[in-house]
């Protein structure tokens, strides 16, 4: 054998025992487009698989509770608008009913009906945003534009009745800020007629789209026990098949007079409690809201909606926990009064905060792209998470 | 294998359904408006910019107290005895010179809480929404019509008046008390 003059290799080929991988820490947000605001999620990932996800909150903290201790009862109402700025009417309602129950105040019938109408309209507007941005997270851009077109119609109605488009300060202690203007009732009915066929359109374009279903079904399943133990509420809990709706279970205002169904997830496309179910609950809830609006407008009594608004709000000393069903879930106001003209304490139990907390439980084991779908399906509003 | 093709078929079919929706939208009228060229009419209740009709303001400061963010700043000077400031449009007598009425629209949260307590309807929201500026300080709207000279003159007068009042206060207090007693007596005799 001819000896080559190439020296023999000094190195032995080393076979690594196994590929060395490291857990990587990624911070998703606070500027990530799919976190719906300024939410940061600290992810520990193994490749594409998430080992743990920790939401970091507080980027939008505005000291609502401290503010409320330093302003009068009435002045708190514009601040409640800013908790969940997508569903301001529902926020106003919770706080105001809490005070009314503390004061034992009877509210004018017309005002009660108007309150229900605007709250349900706001629920539709909020669910529309949830739908649209959820499609956007998954990658469908068109539905986003359609829902904003229809939400615009609701905002126009709100502008007509309250003067504002986003932060209404409309529902007041003892009634509402303005009576409905001439022809408003007909316009709302017109909107209902317009809106119902549109829901079918959303279903065609997004809900039953195969790609959308593949992305959402069987993803981020929240079993009912987990949801309950984390305090999840609203559509996110109903998506897990739990029949819990405060409008039925702890009626406030005049919700007990209306006939509507509580929508729960049935696992039509996959498992009960997956992201598709949560999405579907929102879609179907809009149909129910339209039903409620129609009933409320049908029996809209004549009268003066501002009749029972008191000049001075005097809340007797005591405490009360008022919970209402906002589009995001159970919004609770724990109000303590010492009989003075300012609240002693207003603690907010915000549904978005509790819904977000379940993320830690369901995120391990999913892919990063699925986490986007999960966060979107929880429909959080950071204004309410951080208060 | 069958499932695989079925999935593909379903995906294409549902996309086509969605496309059908968008296709139909091609033939509907656009809902957007080209903003600076086309302007939508806003409802009269629109809460955009605050406006104060100074002729109607009686300087009661109800609006200042109602504001949750303290963006209204009012200063008043009492009118002299023989001074007549006129009446507001709803017939209230004006007793105060409102020498300063500043609203910081940069702070305002457009809640319109200030509008409702006003006894004369002087302060109100208008559907005027184009008041963007390059400078934040120009969002401080000044509604008072007094010149600085007039203000200092009025304030000087008020200061002097106050001094005079302080001197006369003791006497006044006494007189008031006596008057009260007399009134109480009167009341008694009346009720009897
Ligand atoms: S609208 Fe609200 S924030 Fe603005 S000046 Fe009036 S009370 Fe203050
Ligand atoms: S409440 Fe009306 S009258 Fe009183 S100070 Fe304000 S604007 Fe003037």
PDB file of N, CA and C in Angstrom, chain A residues 71-72 74-76 78-79 81-82 142 146 149 152-153 156 159-165 167-170 172 177-181 198 201 204-205 208-211 214 306 311, chain B residues 3 6-8 10-12 14-15 17-19 21-25 28 31 40-43 45-48 64-70 109-113 115-117 125:
ATOM      1  N   UNK A  71     -62.425  60.948  43.845  1.00  0.00           N
ATOM      2  CA  UNK A  71     -63.397  61.718  43.094  1.00  0.00           C
ATOM      3  C   UNK A  71     -64.797  61.298  43.531  1.00  0.00           C
ATOM      4  N   UNK A  72     -65.770  62.112  43.168  1.00  0.00           N
ATOM      5  CA  UNK A  72     -67.115  61.845  43.677  1.00  0.00           C
ATOM      6  C   UNK A  72     -67.722  60.639  42.970  1.00  0.00           C
ATOM      7  N   UNK A  74     -70.259  60.263  41.153  1.00  0.00           N
ATOM      8  CA  UNK A  74     -70.628  60.424  39.750  1.00  0.00           C
ATOM      9  C   UNK A  74     -69.403  60.516  38.854  1.00  0.00           C
ATOM     10  N   UNK A  75     -68.371  61.147  39.357  1.00  0.00           N
ATOM     11  CA  UNK A  75     -67.181  61.342  38.519  1.00  0.00           C
ATOM     12  C   UNK A  75     -66.452  60.046  38.217  1.00  0.00           C
ATOM     13  N   UNK A  76     -66.775  58.988  38.947  1.00  0.00           N
ATOM     14  CA  UNK A  76     -66.119  57.704  38.674  1.00  0.00           C
ATOM     15  C   UNK A  76     -66.611  57.121  37.350  1.00  0.00           C
ATOM     16  N   UNK A  78     -67.109  58.219  34.220  1.00  0.00           N
ATOM     17  CA  UNK A  78     -66.236  58.303  33.046  1.00  0.00           C
ATOM     18  C   UNK A  78     -64.967  57.459  33.178  1.00  0.00           C
ATOM     19  N   UNK A  79     -64.541  57.205  34.405  1.00  0.00           N
ATOM     20  CA  UNK A  79     -63.347  56.387  34.562  1.00  0.00           C
ATOM     21  C   UNK A  79     -63.649  54.910  34.315  1.00  0.00           C
ATOM     22  N   UNK A  81     -65.574  53.886  32.100  1.00  0.00           N
ATOM     23  CA  UNK A  81     -65.523  53.750  30.645  1.00  0.00           C
ATOM     24  C   UNK A  81     -64.186  53.206  30.190  1.00  0.00           C
ATOM     25  N   UNK A  82     -63.167  53.643  30.883  1.00  0.00           N
ATOM     26  CA  UNK A  82     -61.815  53.390  30.393  1.00  0.00           C
ATOM     27  C   UNK A  82     -61.244  52.070  30.877  1.00  0.00           C
ATOM     28  N   UNK A 142     -59.785  39.903   5.621  1.00  0.00           N
ATOM     29  CA  UNK A 142     -61.034  40.470   5.118  1.00  0.00           C
ATOM     30  C   UNK A 142     -62.130  40.592   6.187  1.00  0.00           C
ATOM     31  N   UNK A 146     -64.885  43.778   7.426  1.00  0.00           N
ATOM     32  CA  UNK A 146     -66.342  43.680   7.436  1.00  0.00           C
ATOM     33  C   UNK A 146     -66.900  43.962   8.828  1.00  0.00           C
ATOM     34  N   UNK A 149     -66.857  47.565   9.612  1.00  0.00           N
ATOM     35  CA  UNK A 149     -67.925  48.290   8.919  1.00  0.00           C
ATOM     36  C   UNK A 149     -69.217  48.226   9.731  1.00  0.00           C
ATOM     37  N   UNK A 152     -69.110  50.083  13.048  1.00  0.00           N
ATOM     38  CA  UNK A 152     -69.255  51.508  12.800  1.00  0.00           C
ATOM     39  C   UNK A 152     -70.723  51.932  12.894  1.00  0.00           C
ATOM     40  N   UNK A 153     -71.590  51.077  12.402  1.00  0.00           N
ATOM     41  CA  UNK A 153     -73.015  51.400  12.441  1.00  0.00           C
ATOM     42  C   UNK A 153     -73.494  51.510  13.890  1.00  0.00           C
ATOM     43  N   UNK A 156     -72.266  54.699  15.347  1.00  0.00           N
ATOM     44  CA  UNK A 156     -73.074  55.833  14.906  1.00  0.00           C
ATOM     45  C   UNK A 156     -74.332  55.952  15.755  1.00  0.00           C
ATOM     46  N   UNK A 159     -73.341  57.378  18.986  1.00  0.00           N
ATOM     47  CA  UNK A 159     -73.019  58.793  18.889  1.00  0.00           C
ATOM     48  C   UNK A 159     -74.292  59.612  18.909  1.00  0.00           C
ATOM     49  N   UNK A 160     -75.319  59.049  18.307  1.00  0.00           N
ATOM     50  CA  UNK A 160     -76.568  59.787  18.264  1.00  0.00           C
ATOM     51  C   UNK A 160     -77.215  59.865  19.643  1.00  0.00           C
ATOM     52  N   UNK A 161     -77.110  58.790  20.388  1.00  0.00           N
ATOM     53  CA  UNK A 161     -77.827  58.804  21.674  1.00  0.00           C
ATOM     54  C   UNK A 161     -76.984  59.406  22.782  1.00  0.00           C
ATOM     55  N   UNK A 162     -75.663  59.227  22.741  1.00  0.00           N
ATOM     56  CA  UNK A 162     -74.864  59.699  23.872  1.00  0.00           C
ATOM     57  C   UNK A 162     -73.883  60.787  23.473  1.00  0.00           C
ATOM     58  N   UNK A 163     -73.632  60.968  22.202  1.00  0.00           N
ATOM     59  CA  UNK A 163     -72.711  62.017  21.794  1.00  0.00           C
ATOM     60  C   UNK A 163     -71.288  61.552  21.631  1.00  0.00           C
ATOM     61  N   UNK A 164     -70.959  60.367  22.134  1.00  0.00           N
ATOM     62  CA  UNK A 164     -69.583  59.898  22.026  1.00  0.00           C
ATOM     63  C   UNK A 164     -69.540  58.577  21.279  1.00  0.00           C
ATOM     64  N   UNK A 165     -68.378  58.274  20.776  1.00  0.00           N
ATOM     65  CA  UNK A 165     -68.267  57.057  19.970  1.00  0.00           C
ATOM     66  C   UNK A 165     -67.617  55.909  20.725  1.00  0.00           C
ATOM     67  N   UNK A 167     -66.191  56.321  24.500  1.00  0.00           N
ATOM     68  CA  UNK A 167     -66.265  56.433  25.953  1.00  0.00           C
ATOM     69  C   UNK A 167     -67.515  57.243  26.267  1.00  0.00           C
ATOM     70  N   UNK A 168     -68.565  56.534  26.615  1.00  0.00           N
ATOM     71  CA  UNK A 168     -69.880  57.146  26.505  1.00  0.00           C
ATOM     72  C   UNK A 168     -70.305  57.963  27.714  1.00  0.00           C
ATOM     73  N   UNK A 169     -69.968  57.495  28.916  1.00  0.00           N
ATOM     74  CA  UNK A 169     -70.481  58.160  30.118  1.00  0.00           C
ATOM     75  C   UNK A 169     -71.986  58.326  29.987  1.00  0.00           C
ATOM     76  N   UNK A 170     -72.653  57.278  29.571  1.00  0.00           N
ATOM     77  CA  UNK A 170     -74.063  57.399  29.223  1.00  0.00           C
ATOM     78  C   UNK A 170     -74.985  56.916  30.332  1.00  0.00           C
ATOM     79  N   UNK A 172     -76.156  56.583  33.852  1.00  0.00           N
ATOM     80  CA  UNK A 172     -75.934  57.330  35.077  1.00  0.00           C
ATOM     81  C   UNK A 172     -76.683  56.687  36.230  1.00  0.00           C
ATOM     82  N   UNK A 177     -77.991  59.372  30.707  1.00  0.00           N
ATOM     83  CA  UNK A 177     -77.628  60.775  30.556  1.00  0.00           C
ATOM     84  C   UNK A 177     -78.558  61.516  29.616  1.00  0.00           C
ATOM     85  N   UNK A 178     -78.967  60.851  28.549  1.00  0.00           N
ATOM     86  CA  UNK A 178     -79.876  61.500  27.602  1.00  0.00           C
ATOM     87  C   UNK A 178     -80.983  60.519  27.250  1.00  0.00           C
ATOM     88  N   UNK A 179     -82.113  61.056  26.975  1.00  0.00           N
ATOM     89  CA  UNK A 179     -83.169  60.210  26.435  1.00  0.00           C
ATOM     90  C   UNK A 179     -82.845  59.926  24.965  1.00  0.00           C
ATOM     91  N   UNK A 180     -83.471  58.883  24.445  1.00  0.00           N
ATOM     92  CA  UNK A 180     -83.198  58.557  23.047  1.00  0.00           C
ATOM     93  C   UNK A 180     -83.767  59.647  22.154  1.00  0.00           C
ATOM     94  N   UNK A 181     -83.002  60.065  21.149  1.00  0.00           N
ATOM     95  CA  UNK A 181     -83.526  61.104  20.258  1.00  0.00           C
ATOM     96  C   UNK A 181     -84.622  60.553  19.359  1.00  0.00           C
ATOM     97  N   UNK A 198     -75.854  39.574   8.166  1.00  0.00           N
ATOM     98  CA  UNK A 198     -74.399  39.724   8.141  1.00  0.00           C
ATOM     99  C   UNK A 198     -73.724  38.610   8.929  1.00  0.00           C
ATOM    100  N   UNK A 201     -72.900  35.943   6.798  1.00  0.00           N
ATOM    101  CA  UNK A 201     -71.743  36.294   5.984  1.00  0.00           C
ATOM    102  C   UNK A 201     -70.426  35.988   6.719  1.00  0.00           C
ATOM    103  N   UNK A 204     -69.835  32.343   6.651  1.00  0.00           N
ATOM    104  CA  UNK A 204     -69.341  31.868   5.364  1.00  0.00           C
ATOM    105  C   UNK A 204     -67.861  32.162   5.204  1.00  0.00           C
ATOM    106  N   UNK A 205     -67.514  33.368   5.564  1.00  0.00           N
ATOM    107  CA  UNK A 205     -66.158  33.790   5.217  1.00  0.00           C
ATOM    108  C   UNK A 205     -65.135  33.318   6.241  1.00  0.00           C
ATOM    109  N   UNK A 208     -66.763  28.845   9.147  1.00  0.00           N
ATOM    110  CA  UNK A 208     -66.727  27.488   8.606  1.00  0.00           C
ATOM    111  C   UNK A 208     -65.634  27.306   7.567  1.00  0.00           C
ATOM    112  N   UNK A 209     -64.722  28.247   7.522  1.00  0.00           N
ATOM    113  CA  UNK A 209     -63.601  28.093   6.615  1.00  0.00           C
ATOM    114  C   UNK A 209     -62.703  26.968   7.116  1.00  0.00           C
ATOM    115  N   UNK A 210     -62.367  26.058   6.212  1.00  0.00           N
ATOM    116  CA  UNK A 210     -61.626  24.866   6.623  1.00  0.00           C
ATOM    117  C   UNK A 210     -60.276  25.230   7.240  1.00  0.00           C
ATOM    118  N   UNK A 211     -59.623  26.204   6.661  1.00  0.00           N
ATOM    119  CA  UNK A 211     -58.297  26.572   7.172  1.00  0.00           C
ATOM    120  C   UNK A 211     -58.421  27.148   8.576  1.00  0.00           C
ATOM    121  N   UNK A 214     -59.044  24.329  10.954  1.00  0.00           N
ATOM    122  CA  UNK A 214     -57.816  23.570  11.230  1.00  0.00           C
ATOM    123  C   UNK A 214     -56.919  24.299  12.216  1.00  0.00           C
ATOM    124  N   UNK A 306     -84.847  60.456  32.295  1.00  0.00           N
ATOM    125  CA  UNK A 306     -83.993  61.115  33.292  1.00  0.00           C
ATOM    126  C   UNK A 306     -84.746  61.422  34.583  1.00  0.00           C
ATOM    127  N   UNK A 311     -80.252  64.443  42.106  1.00  0.00           N
ATOM    128  CA  UNK A 311     -79.360  65.605  41.989  1.00  0.00           C
ATOM    129  C   UNK A 311     -78.057  65.355  42.730  1.00  0.00           C
TER     130      UNK A 311
ATOM    131  N   UNK B   3     -58.974  10.963   3.534  1.00  0.00           N
ATOM    132  CA  UNK B   3     -59.132  12.140   4.405  1.00  0.00           C
ATOM    133  C   UNK B   3     -58.321  13.315   3.862  1.00  0.00           C
ATOM    134  N   UNK B   6     -59.986  14.799   1.013  1.00  0.00           N
ATOM    135  CA  UNK B   6     -61.216  15.434   1.469  1.00  0.00           C
ATOM    136  C   UNK B   6     -60.911  16.796   2.098  1.00  0.00           C
ATOM    137  N   UNK B   7     -59.832  16.829   2.881  1.00  0.00           N
ATOM    138  CA  UNK B   7     -59.429  18.090   3.505  1.00  0.00           C
ATOM    139  C   UNK B   7     -59.138  19.135   2.453  1.00  0.00           C
ATOM    140  N   UNK B   8     -58.397  18.723   1.437  1.00  0.00           N
ATOM    141  CA  UNK B   8     -58.054  19.684   0.389  1.00  0.00           C
ATOM    142  C   UNK B   8     -59.326  20.183  -0.289  1.00  0.00           C
ATOM    143  N   UNK B  10     -62.340  20.300   0.935  1.00  0.00           N
ATOM    144  CA  UNK B  10     -63.101  21.183   1.841  1.00  0.00           C
ATOM    145  C   UNK B  10     -62.471  22.554   1.919  1.00  0.00           C
ATOM    146  N   UNK B  11     -61.140  22.569   2.005  1.00  0.00           N
ATOM    147  CA  UNK B  11     -60.454  23.856   2.105  1.00  0.00           C
ATOM    148  C   UNK B  11     -60.772  24.704   0.879  1.00  0.00           C
ATOM    149  N   UNK B  12     -60.676  24.093  -0.289  1.00  0.00           N
ATOM    150  CA  UNK B  12     -60.927  24.864  -1.510  1.00  0.00           C
ATOM    151  C   UNK B  12     -62.391  25.304  -1.561  1.00  0.00           C
ATOM    152  N   UNK B  14     -64.538  25.807   0.898  1.00  0.00           N
ATOM    153  CA  UNK B  14     -64.905  26.875   1.844  1.00  0.00           C
ATOM    154  C   UNK B  14     -64.245  28.190   1.458  1.00  0.00           C
ATOM    155  N   UNK B  15     -63.053  28.097   0.881  1.00  0.00           N
ATOM    156  CA  UNK B  15     -62.426  29.352   0.429  1.00  0.00           C
ATOM    157  C   UNK B  15     -63.271  29.968  -0.672  1.00  0.00           C
ATOM    158  N   UNK B  17     -66.445  29.675  -1.035  1.00  0.00           N
ATOM    159  CA  UNK B  17     -67.618  30.297  -0.410  1.00  0.00           C
ATOM    160  C   UNK B  17     -67.263  31.686   0.095  1.00  0.00           C
ATOM    161  N   UNK B  18     -66.109  31.761   0.763  1.00  0.00           N
ATOM    162  CA  UNK B  18     -65.659  33.056   1.270  1.00  0.00           C
ATOM    163  C   UNK B  18     -65.418  34.042   0.150  1.00  0.00           C
ATOM    164  N   UNK B  19     -64.807  33.539  -0.926  1.00  0.00           N
ATOM    165  CA  UNK B  19     -64.547  34.404  -2.078  1.00  0.00           C
ATOM    166  C   UNK B  19     -65.854  34.940  -2.641  1.00  0.00           C
ATOM    167  N   UNK B  21     -68.455  35.687  -1.002  1.00  0.00           N
ATOM    168  CA  UNK B  21     -68.866  36.834  -0.188  1.00  0.00           C
ATOM    169  C   UNK B  21     -68.116  38.081  -0.613  1.00  0.00           C
ATOM    170  N   UNK B  22     -66.807  37.957  -0.754  1.00  0.00           N
ATOM    171  CA  UNK B  22     -66.034  39.142  -1.135  1.00  0.00           C
ATOM    172  C   UNK B  22     -66.404  39.591  -2.547  1.00  0.00           C
ATOM    173  N   UNK B  23     -66.685  38.636  -3.406  1.00  0.00           N
ATOM    174  CA  UNK B  23     -67.077  38.973  -4.784  1.00  0.00           C
ATOM    175  C   UNK B  23     -68.333  39.816  -4.785  1.00  0.00           C
ATOM    176  N   UNK B  24     -69.319  39.404  -3.953  1.00  0.00           N
ATOM    177  CA  UNK B  24     -70.553  40.184  -3.890  1.00  0.00           C
ATOM    178  C   UNK B  24     -70.277  41.596  -3.367  1.00  0.00           C
ATOM    179  N   UNK B  25     -69.283  41.702  -2.497  1.00  0.00           N
ATOM    180  CA  UNK B  25     -68.987  43.026  -1.958  1.00  0.00           C
ATOM    181  C   UNK B  25     -68.398  43.966  -2.987  1.00  0.00           C
ATOM    182  N   UNK B  28     -71.110  46.344  -4.084  1.00  0.00           N
ATOM    183  CA  UNK B  28     -71.844  47.215  -3.167  1.00  0.00           C
ATOM    184  C   UNK B  28     -71.119  48.546  -3.078  1.00  0.00           C
ATOM    185  N   UNK B  31     -68.359  52.025   1.880  1.00  0.00           N
ATOM    186  CA  UNK B  31     -68.883  52.676   3.069  1.00  0.00           C
ATOM    187  C   UNK B  31     -67.900  53.709   3.608  1.00  0.00           C
ATOM    188  N   UNK B  40     -68.458  63.894   7.141  1.00  0.00           N
ATOM    189  CA  UNK B  40     -69.743  63.394   7.589  1.00  0.00           C
ATOM    190  C   UNK B  40     -70.400  64.413   8.493  1.00  0.00           C
ATOM    191  N   UNK B  41     -71.691  64.477   8.379  1.00  0.00           N
ATOM    192  CA  UNK B  41     -72.445  65.342   9.290  1.00  0.00           C
ATOM    193  C   UNK B  41     -72.525  64.639  10.648  1.00  0.00           C
ATOM    194  N   UNK B  42     -72.141  65.328  11.698  1.00  0.00           N
ATOM    195  CA  UNK B  42     -72.200  64.693  13.009  1.00  0.00           C
ATOM    196  C   UNK B  42     -73.529  65.038  13.667  1.00  0.00           C
ATOM    197  N   UNK B  43     -74.053  64.122  14.479  1.00  0.00           N
ATOM    198  CA  UNK B  43     -75.288  64.444  15.191  1.00  0.00           C
ATOM    199  C   UNK B  43     -75.058  65.606  16.158  1.00  0.00           C
ATOM    200  N   UNK B  45     -75.695  66.011  19.119  1.00  0.00           N
ATOM    201  CA  UNK B  45     -75.272  65.687  20.471  1.00  0.00           C
ATOM    202  C   UNK B  45     -73.790  65.399  20.568  1.00  0.00           C
ATOM    203  N   UNK B  46     -73.130  65.321  19.465  1.00  0.00           N
ATOM    204  CA  UNK B  46     -71.713  64.940  19.451  1.00  0.00           C
ATOM    205  C   UNK B  46     -70.918  65.730  20.471  1.00  0.00           C
ATOM    206  N   UNK B  47     -70.107  65.009  21.201  1.00  0.00           N
ATOM    207  CA  UNK B  47     -69.307  65.675  22.227  1.00  0.00           C
ATOM    208  C   UNK B  47     -67.894  65.816  21.706  1.00  0.00           C
ATOM    209  N   UNK B  48     -67.593  66.954  21.134  1.00  0.00           N
ATOM    210  CA  UNK B  48     -66.260  67.135  20.574  1.00  0.00           C
ATOM    211  C   UNK B  48     -65.521  68.251  21.293  1.00  0.00           C
ATOM    212  N   UNK B  64     -66.751  73.631  37.150  1.00  0.00           N
ATOM    213  CA  UNK B  64     -65.406  73.339  37.629  1.00  0.00           C
ATOM    214  C   UNK B  64     -65.434  72.225  38.671  1.00  0.00           C
ATOM    215  N   UNK B  65     -66.449  72.274  39.537  1.00  0.00           N
ATOM    216  CA  UNK B  65     -66.543  71.243  40.579  1.00  0.00           C
ATOM    217  C   UNK B  65     -66.891  69.888  39.985  1.00  0.00           C
ATOM    218  N   UNK B  66     -67.653  69.897  38.893  1.00  0.00           N
ATOM    219  CA  UNK B  66     -68.108  68.617  38.345  1.00  0.00           C
ATOM    220  C   UNK B  66     -67.029  67.911  37.548  1.00  0.00           C
ATOM    221  N   UNK B  67     -66.043  68.638  37.093  1.00  0.00           N
ATOM    222  CA  UNK B  67     -65.062  68.042  36.196  1.00  0.00           C
ATOM    223  C   UNK B  67     -64.192  67.023  36.932  1.00  0.00           C
ATOM    224  N   UNK B  68     -64.123  65.814  36.434  1.00  0.00           N
ATOM    225  CA  UNK B  68     -63.331  64.810  37.145  1.00  0.00           C
ATOM    226  C   UNK B  68     -61.828  64.970  36.978  1.00  0.00           C
ATOM    227  N   UNK B  69     -61.384  65.716  35.981  1.00  0.00           N
ATOM    228  CA  UNK B  69     -59.941  65.839  35.788  1.00  0.00           C
ATOM    229  C   UNK B  69     -59.440  67.260  36.015  1.00  0.00           C
ATOM    230  N   UNK B  70     -60.277  68.117  36.553  1.00  0.00           N
ATOM    231  CA  UNK B  70     -59.875  69.481  36.896  1.00  0.00           C
ATOM    232  C   UNK B  70     -59.259  70.236  35.740  1.00  0.00           C
ATOM    233  N   UNK B 109     -61.422  64.948  29.125  1.00  0.00           N
ATOM    234  CA  UNK B 109     -61.705  63.580  28.668  1.00  0.00           C
ATOM    235  C   UNK B 109     -63.069  63.513  27.990  1.00  0.00           C
ATOM    236  N   UNK B 110     -63.649  64.636  27.671  1.00  0.00           N
ATOM    237  CA  UNK B 110     -64.888  64.693  26.873  1.00  0.00           C
ATOM    238  C   UNK B 110     -66.037  63.916  27.507  1.00  0.00           C
ATOM    239  N   UNK B 111     -66.084  63.959  28.831  1.00  0.00           N
ATOM    240  CA  UNK B 111     -67.139  63.203  29.491  1.00  0.00           C
ATOM    241  C   UNK B 111     -68.420  64.018  29.531  1.00  0.00           C
ATOM    242  N   UNK B 112     -68.313  65.318  29.341  1.00  0.00           N
ATOM    243  CA  UNK B 112     -69.436  66.243  29.364  1.00  0.00           C
ATOM    244  C   UNK B 112     -70.147  66.288  30.706  1.00  0.00           C
ATOM    245  N   UNK B 113     -69.444  65.935  31.760  1.00  0.00           N
ATOM    246  CA  UNK B 113     -70.004  66.078  33.106  1.00  0.00           C
ATOM    247  C   UNK B 113     -70.191  67.543  33.472  1.00  0.00           C
ATOM    248  N   UNK B 115     -71.279  69.869  31.552  1.00  0.00           N
ATOM    249  CA  UNK B 115     -72.375  70.504  30.823  1.00  0.00           C
ATOM    250  C   UNK B 115     -73.668  70.459  31.633  1.00  0.00           C
ATOM    251  N   UNK B 116     -73.895  69.336  32.306  1.00  0.00           N
ATOM    252  CA  UNK B 116     -75.201  69.145  32.932  1.00  0.00           C
ATOM    253  C   UNK B 116     -75.475  70.045  34.128  1.00  0.00           C
ATOM    254  N   UNK B 117     -74.515  70.297  35.016  1.00  0.00           N
ATOM    255  CA  UNK B 117     -74.869  71.113  36.182  1.00  0.00           C
ATOM    256  C   UNK B 117     -74.993  72.603  35.897  1.00  0.00           C
ATOM    257  N   UNK B 125     -71.162  71.251  24.724  1.00  0.00           N
ATOM    258  CA  UNK B 125     -70.321  70.522  23.790  1.00  0.00           C
ATOM    259  C   UNK B 125     -70.785  70.846  22.373  1.00  0.00           C
TER     260      UNK B 125
END
